[in-house]
PDB file of C-alpha atoms in Angstrom:
ATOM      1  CA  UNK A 280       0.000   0.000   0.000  1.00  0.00           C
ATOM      2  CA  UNK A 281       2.754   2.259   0.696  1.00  0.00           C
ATOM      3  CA  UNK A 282       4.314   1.739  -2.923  1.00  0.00           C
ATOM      4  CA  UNK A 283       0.832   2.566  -4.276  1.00  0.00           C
ATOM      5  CA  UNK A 284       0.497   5.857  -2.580  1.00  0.00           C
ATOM      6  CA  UNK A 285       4.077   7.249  -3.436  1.00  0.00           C
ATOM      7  CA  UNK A 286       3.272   6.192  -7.202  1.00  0.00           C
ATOM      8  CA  UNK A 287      -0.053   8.051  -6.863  1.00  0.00           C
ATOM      9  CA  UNK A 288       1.272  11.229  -5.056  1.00  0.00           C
ATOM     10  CA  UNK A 289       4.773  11.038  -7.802  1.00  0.00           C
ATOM     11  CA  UNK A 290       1.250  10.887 -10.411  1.00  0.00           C
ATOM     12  CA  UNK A 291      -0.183  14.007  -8.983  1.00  0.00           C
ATOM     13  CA  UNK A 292       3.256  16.336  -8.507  1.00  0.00           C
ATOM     14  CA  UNK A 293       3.982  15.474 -11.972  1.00  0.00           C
ATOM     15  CA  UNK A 294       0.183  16.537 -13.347  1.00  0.00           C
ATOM     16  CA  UNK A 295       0.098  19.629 -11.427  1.00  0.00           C
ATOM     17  CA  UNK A 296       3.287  20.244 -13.053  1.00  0.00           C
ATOM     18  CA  UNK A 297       2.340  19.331 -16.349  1.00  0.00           C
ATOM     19  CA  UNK A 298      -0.947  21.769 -16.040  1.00  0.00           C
ATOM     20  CA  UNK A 299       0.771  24.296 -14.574  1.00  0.00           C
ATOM     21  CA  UNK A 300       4.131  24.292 -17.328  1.00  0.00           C
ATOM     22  CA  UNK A 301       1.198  24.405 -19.901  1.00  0.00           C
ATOM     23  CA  UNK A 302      -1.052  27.693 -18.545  1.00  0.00           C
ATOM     24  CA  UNK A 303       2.275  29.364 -17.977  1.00  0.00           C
ATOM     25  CA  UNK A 304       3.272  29.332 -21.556  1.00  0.00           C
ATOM     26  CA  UNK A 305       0.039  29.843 -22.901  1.00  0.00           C
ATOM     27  CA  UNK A 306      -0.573  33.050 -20.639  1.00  0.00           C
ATOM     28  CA  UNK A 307       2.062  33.751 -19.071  1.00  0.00           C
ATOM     29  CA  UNK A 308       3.718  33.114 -15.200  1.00  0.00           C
ATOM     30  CA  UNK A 309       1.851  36.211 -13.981  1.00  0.00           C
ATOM     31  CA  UNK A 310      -1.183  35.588 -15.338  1.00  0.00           C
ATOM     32  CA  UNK A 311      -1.634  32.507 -13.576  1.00  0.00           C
ATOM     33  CA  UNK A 312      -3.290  31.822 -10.246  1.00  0.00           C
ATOM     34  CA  UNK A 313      -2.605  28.836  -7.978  1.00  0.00           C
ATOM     35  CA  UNK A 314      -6.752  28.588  -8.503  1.00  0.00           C
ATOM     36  CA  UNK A 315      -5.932  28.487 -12.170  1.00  0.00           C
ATOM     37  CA  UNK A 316      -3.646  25.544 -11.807  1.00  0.00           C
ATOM     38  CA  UNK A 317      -5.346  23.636  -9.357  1.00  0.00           C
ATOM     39  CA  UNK A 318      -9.067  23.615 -10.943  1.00  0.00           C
ATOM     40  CA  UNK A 319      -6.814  22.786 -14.415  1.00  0.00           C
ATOM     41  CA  UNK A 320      -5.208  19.708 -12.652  1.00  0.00           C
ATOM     42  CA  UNK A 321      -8.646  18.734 -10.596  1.00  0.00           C
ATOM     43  CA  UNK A 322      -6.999  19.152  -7.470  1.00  0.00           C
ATOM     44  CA  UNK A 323      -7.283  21.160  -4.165  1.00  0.00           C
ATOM     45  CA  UNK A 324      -5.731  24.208  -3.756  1.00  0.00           C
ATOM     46  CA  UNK A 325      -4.187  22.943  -0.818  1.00  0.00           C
ATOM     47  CA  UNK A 326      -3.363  19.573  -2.280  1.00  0.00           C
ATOM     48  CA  UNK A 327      -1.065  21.484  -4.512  1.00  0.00           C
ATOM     49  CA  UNK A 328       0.413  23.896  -1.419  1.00  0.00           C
ATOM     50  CA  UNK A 329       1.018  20.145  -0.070  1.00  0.00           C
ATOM     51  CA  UNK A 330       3.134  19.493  -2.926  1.00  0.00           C
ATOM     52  CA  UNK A 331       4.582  22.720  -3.992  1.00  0.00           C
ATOM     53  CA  UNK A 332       5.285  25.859  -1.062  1.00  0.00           C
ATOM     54  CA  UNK A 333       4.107  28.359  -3.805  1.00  0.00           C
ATOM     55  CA  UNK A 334       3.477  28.919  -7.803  1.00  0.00           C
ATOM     56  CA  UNK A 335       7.383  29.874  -8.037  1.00  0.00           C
ATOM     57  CA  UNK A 336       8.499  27.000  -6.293  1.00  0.00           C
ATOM     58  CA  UNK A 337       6.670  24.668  -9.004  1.00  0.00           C
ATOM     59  CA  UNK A 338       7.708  26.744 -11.743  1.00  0.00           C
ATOM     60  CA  UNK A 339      11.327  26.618 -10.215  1.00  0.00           C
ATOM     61  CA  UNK A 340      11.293  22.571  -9.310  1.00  0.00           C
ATOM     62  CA  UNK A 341      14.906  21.356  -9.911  1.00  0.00           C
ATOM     63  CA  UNK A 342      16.713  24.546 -10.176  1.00  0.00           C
ATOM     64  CA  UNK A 343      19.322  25.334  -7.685  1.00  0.00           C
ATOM     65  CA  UNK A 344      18.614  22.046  -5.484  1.00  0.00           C
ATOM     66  CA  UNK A 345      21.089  19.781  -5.991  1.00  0.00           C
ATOM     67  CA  UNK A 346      23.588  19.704  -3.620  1.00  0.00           C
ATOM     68  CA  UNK A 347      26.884  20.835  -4.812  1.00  0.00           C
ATOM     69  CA  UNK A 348      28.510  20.986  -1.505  1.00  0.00           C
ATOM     70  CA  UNK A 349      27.589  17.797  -0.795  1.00  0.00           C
ATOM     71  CA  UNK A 350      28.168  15.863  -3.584  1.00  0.00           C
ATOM     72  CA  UNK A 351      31.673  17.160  -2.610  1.00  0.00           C
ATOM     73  CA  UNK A 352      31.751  16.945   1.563  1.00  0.00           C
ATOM     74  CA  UNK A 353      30.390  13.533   1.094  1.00  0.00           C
ATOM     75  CA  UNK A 354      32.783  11.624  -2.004  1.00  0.00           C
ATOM     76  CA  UNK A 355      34.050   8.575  -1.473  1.00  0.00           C
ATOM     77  CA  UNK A 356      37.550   8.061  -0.126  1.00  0.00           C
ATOM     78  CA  UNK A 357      40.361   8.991  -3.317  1.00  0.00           C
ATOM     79  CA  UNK A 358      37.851  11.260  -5.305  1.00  0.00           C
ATOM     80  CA  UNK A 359      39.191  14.936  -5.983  1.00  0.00           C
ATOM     81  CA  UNK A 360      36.385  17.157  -5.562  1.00  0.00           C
ATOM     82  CA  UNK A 361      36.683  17.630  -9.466  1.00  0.00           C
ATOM     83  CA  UNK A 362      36.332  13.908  -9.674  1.00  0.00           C
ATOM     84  CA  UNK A 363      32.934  13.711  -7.477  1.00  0.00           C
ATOM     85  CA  UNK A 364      31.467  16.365  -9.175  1.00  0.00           C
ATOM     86  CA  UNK A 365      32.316  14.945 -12.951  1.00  0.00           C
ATOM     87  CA  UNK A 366      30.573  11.774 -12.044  1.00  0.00           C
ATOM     88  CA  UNK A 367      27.757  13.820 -10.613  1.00  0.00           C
ATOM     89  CA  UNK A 368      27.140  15.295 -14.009  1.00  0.00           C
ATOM     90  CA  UNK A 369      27.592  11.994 -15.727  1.00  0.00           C
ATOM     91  CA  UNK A 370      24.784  10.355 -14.304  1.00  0.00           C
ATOM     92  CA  UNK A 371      22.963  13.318 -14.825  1.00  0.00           C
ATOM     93  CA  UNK A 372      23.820  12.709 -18.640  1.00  0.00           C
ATOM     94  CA  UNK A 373      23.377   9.346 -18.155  1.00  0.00           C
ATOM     95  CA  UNK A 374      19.837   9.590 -15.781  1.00  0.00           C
ATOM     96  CA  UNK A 375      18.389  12.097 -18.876  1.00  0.00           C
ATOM     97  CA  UNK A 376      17.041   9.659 -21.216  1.00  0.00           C
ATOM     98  CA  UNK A 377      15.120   7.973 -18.970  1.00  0.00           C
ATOM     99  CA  UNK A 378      13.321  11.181 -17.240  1.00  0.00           C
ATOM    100  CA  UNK A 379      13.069  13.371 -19.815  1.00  0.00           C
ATOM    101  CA  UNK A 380       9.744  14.885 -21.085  1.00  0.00           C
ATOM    102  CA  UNK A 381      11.474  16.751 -23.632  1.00  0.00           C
ATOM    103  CA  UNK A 382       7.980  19.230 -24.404  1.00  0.00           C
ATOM    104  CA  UNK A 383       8.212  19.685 -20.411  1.00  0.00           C
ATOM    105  CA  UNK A 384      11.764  20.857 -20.214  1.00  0.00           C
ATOM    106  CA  UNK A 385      11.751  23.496 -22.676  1.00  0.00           C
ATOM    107  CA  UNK A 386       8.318  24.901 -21.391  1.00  0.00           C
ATOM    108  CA  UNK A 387       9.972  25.285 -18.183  1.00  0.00           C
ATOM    109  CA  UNK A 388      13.331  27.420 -19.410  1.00  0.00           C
ATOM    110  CA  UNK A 389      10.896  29.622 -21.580  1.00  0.00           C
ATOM    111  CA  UNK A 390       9.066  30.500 -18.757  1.00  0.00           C
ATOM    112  CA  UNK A 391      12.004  31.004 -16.997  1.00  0.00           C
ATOM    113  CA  UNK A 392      13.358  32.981 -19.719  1.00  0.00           C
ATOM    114  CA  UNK A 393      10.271  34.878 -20.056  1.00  0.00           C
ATOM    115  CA  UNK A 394      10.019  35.958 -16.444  1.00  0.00           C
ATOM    116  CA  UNK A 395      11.835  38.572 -15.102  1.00  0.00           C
ATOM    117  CA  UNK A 396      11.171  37.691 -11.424  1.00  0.00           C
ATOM    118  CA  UNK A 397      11.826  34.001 -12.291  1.00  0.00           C
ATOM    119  CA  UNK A 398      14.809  34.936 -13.884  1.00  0.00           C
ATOM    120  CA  UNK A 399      16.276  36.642 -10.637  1.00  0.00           C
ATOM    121  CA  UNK A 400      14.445  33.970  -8.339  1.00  0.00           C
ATOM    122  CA  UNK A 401      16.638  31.085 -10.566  1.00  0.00           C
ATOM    123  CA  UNK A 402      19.935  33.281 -10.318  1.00  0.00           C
ATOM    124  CA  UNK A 403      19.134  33.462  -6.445  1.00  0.00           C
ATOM    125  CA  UNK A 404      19.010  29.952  -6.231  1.00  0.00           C
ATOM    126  CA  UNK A 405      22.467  29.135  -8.462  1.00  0.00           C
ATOM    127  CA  UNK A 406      23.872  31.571  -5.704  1.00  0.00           C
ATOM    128  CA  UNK A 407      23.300  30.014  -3.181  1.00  0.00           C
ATOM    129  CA  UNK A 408      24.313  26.914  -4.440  1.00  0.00           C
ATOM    130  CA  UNK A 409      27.828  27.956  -5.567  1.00  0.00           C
ATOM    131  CA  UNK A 410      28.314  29.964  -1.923  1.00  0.00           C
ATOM    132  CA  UNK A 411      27.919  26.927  -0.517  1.00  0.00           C
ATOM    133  CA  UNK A 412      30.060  24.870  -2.719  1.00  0.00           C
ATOM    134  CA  UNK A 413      32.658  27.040  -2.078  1.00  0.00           C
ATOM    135  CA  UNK A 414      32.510  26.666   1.663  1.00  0.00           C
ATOM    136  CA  UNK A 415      33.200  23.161   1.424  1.00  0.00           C
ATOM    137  CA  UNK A 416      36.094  23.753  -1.164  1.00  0.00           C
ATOM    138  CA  UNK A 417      37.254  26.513   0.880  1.00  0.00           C
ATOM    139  CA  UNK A 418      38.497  23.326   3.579  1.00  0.00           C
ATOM    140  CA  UNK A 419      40.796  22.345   0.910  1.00  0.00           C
ATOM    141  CA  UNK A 420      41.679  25.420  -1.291  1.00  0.00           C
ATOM    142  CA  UNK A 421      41.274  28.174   1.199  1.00  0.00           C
ATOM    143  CA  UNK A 422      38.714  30.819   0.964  1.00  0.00           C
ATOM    144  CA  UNK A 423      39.861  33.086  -1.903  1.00  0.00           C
ATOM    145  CA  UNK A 424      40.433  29.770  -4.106  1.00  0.00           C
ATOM    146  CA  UNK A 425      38.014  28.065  -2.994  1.00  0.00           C
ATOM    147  CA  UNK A 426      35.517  30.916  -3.913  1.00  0.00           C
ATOM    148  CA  UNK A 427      36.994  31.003  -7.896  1.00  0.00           C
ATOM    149  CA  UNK A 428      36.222  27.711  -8.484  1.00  0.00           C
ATOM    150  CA  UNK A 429      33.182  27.400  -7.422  1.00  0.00           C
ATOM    151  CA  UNK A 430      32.433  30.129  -9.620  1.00  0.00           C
ATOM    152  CA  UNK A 431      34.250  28.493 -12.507  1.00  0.00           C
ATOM    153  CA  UNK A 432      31.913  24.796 -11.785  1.00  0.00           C
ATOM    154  CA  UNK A 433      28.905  26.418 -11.311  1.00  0.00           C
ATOM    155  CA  UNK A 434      29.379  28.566 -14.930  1.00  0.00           C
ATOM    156  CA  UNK A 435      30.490  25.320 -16.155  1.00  0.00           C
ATOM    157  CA  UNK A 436      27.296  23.692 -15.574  1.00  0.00           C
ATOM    158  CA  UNK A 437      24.977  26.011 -16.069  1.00  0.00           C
ATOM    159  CA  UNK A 438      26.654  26.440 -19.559  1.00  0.00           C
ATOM    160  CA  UNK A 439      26.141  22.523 -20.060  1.00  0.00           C
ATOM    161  CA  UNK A 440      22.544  22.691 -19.234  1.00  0.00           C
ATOM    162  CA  UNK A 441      22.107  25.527 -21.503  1.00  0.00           C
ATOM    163  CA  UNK A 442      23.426  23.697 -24.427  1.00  0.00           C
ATOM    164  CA  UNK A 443      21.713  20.860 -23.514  1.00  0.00           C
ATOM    165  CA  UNK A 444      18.539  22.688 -23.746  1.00  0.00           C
ATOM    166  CA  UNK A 445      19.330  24.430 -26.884  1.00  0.00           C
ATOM    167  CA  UNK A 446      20.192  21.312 -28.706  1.00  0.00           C
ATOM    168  CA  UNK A 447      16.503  20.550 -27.727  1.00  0.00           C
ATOM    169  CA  UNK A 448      14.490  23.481 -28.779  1.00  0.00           C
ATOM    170  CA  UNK A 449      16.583  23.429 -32.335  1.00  0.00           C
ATOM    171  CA  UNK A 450      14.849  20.014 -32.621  1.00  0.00           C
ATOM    172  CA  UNK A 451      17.873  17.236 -31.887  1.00  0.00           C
ATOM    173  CA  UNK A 452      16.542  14.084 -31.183  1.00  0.00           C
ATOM    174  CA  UNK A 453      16.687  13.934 -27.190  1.00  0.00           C
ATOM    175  CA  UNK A 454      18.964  10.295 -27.783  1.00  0.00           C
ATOM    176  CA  UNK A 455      21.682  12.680 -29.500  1.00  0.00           C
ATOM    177  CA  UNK A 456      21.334  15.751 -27.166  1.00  0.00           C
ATOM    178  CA  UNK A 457      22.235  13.228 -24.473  1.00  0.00           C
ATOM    179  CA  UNK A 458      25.102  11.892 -26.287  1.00  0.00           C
ATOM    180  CA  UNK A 459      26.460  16.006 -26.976  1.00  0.00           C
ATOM    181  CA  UNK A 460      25.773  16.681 -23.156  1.00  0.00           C
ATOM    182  CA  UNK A 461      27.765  13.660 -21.746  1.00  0.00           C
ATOM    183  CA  UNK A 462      30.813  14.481 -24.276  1.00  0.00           C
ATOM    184  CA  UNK A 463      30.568  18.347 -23.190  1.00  0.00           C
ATOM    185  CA  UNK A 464      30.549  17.258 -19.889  1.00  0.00           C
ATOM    186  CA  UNK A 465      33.884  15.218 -20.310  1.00  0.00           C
ATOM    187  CA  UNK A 466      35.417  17.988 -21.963  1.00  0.00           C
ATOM    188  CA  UNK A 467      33.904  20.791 -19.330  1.00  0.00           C
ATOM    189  CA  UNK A 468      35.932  18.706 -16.600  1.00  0.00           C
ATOM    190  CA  UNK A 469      39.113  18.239 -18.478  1.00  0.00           C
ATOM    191  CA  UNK A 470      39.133  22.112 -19.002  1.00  0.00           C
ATOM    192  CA  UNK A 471      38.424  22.399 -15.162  1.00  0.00           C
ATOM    193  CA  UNK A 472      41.231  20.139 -14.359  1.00  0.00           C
ATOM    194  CA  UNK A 473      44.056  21.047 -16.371  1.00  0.00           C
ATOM    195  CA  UNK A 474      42.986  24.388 -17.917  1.00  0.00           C
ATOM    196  CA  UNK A 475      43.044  25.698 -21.804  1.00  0.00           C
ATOM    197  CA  UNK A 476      45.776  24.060 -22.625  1.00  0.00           C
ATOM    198  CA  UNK A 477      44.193  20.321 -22.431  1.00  0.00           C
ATOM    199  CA  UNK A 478      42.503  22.005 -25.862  1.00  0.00           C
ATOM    200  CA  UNK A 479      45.431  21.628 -27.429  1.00  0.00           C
ATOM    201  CA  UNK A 480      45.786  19.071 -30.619  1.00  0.00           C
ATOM    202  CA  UNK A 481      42.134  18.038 -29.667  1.00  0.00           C
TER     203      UNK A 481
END
């Protein structure tokens, strides 16, 4: 019974979200009420508060929240940081084909794109997540190093996950985006770990 329940809540979170990604880019993120997007997915107003804390936190799901810092603080004995974070983003790769709705992706980064209060609210988030990458690198590079790259791994990814997207909305087959993003990613890290010069006779 238990199993049934988490598949039918995992059901709901991804209608609402489905509704909701929908009425945004038809009208807009401002123009839509939590009413809106609750009546649309035939739930409760505060069934959907139960899943999501407000209409920017579901139009915001997945931005910012993976742990950075801890993906480093916790890597297995032998891993650089560098090393724990590459593999991060390879299962990501990896972990893409199977969760992708590609029609859901893009209509979330156009209504990110579109909103300038989104916009700001998804920078706030990447902020945060890089400050607190570098507070764990800061145990092993020092503050002032520590604080460059993070900055340098968190405009790595988001410049991954921007091509990623891109190579969607131009229409490649989500199989071959996948391919692009996990050798980008492979290159991304080799650029991290030895600098420009690894671009040489590539």
């Amino acid at each position: 019974m238990t199993g049934l329940r988490e598949r039918k809540k995992e059901q709901t979170r991804q209608r609402i979200t489905a509704v909701a990604l929908r009425l945004f880019a038809e009208r807009g993120f401002d123009a839509v009420t939590v009413s809106d997007i609750a009546e649309a997915a035939e739930v409760a107003r505060a069934t959907l508060f139960s899943y999501f804390p407000s209409k920017e936190s579901l139009a915001l799901q997945g931005v910012g929240q993976e742990s950075l810092a801890d993906i480093v603080a916790r890597r297995p004995a032998g891993l650089s940081p560098l090393q724990a974070l590459q593999a991060h983003y390879e299962a990501f790769a990896d972990g893409q084909m199977a969760a992708m709705d590609r029609d859901q992706v893009l209509a979330q980064m156009r209504v990110i794109f579109d909103s300038p209060a989104l916009s700001g609210a998804a920078n706030a988030l990447l902020y945060q997540q890089r400050r607190a990458l570098a507070e764990v690198l800061a145990q092993e590079y020092g503050e002032t190093a520590a604080a460059l790259v993070a900055a340098q791994i968190a405009a790595t990814a988001l410049t991954l996950r921007e091509s990623f997207f891109h190579l969607l909305a131009d229409g490649v087959p989500p199989r071959d985006a996948v391919r692009a993003l996990a050798k980008d990613t492979e290159i991304a890290f080799a650029l991290l770990e030895h600098g420009v010069q690894h671009l040489k006779g590539r």
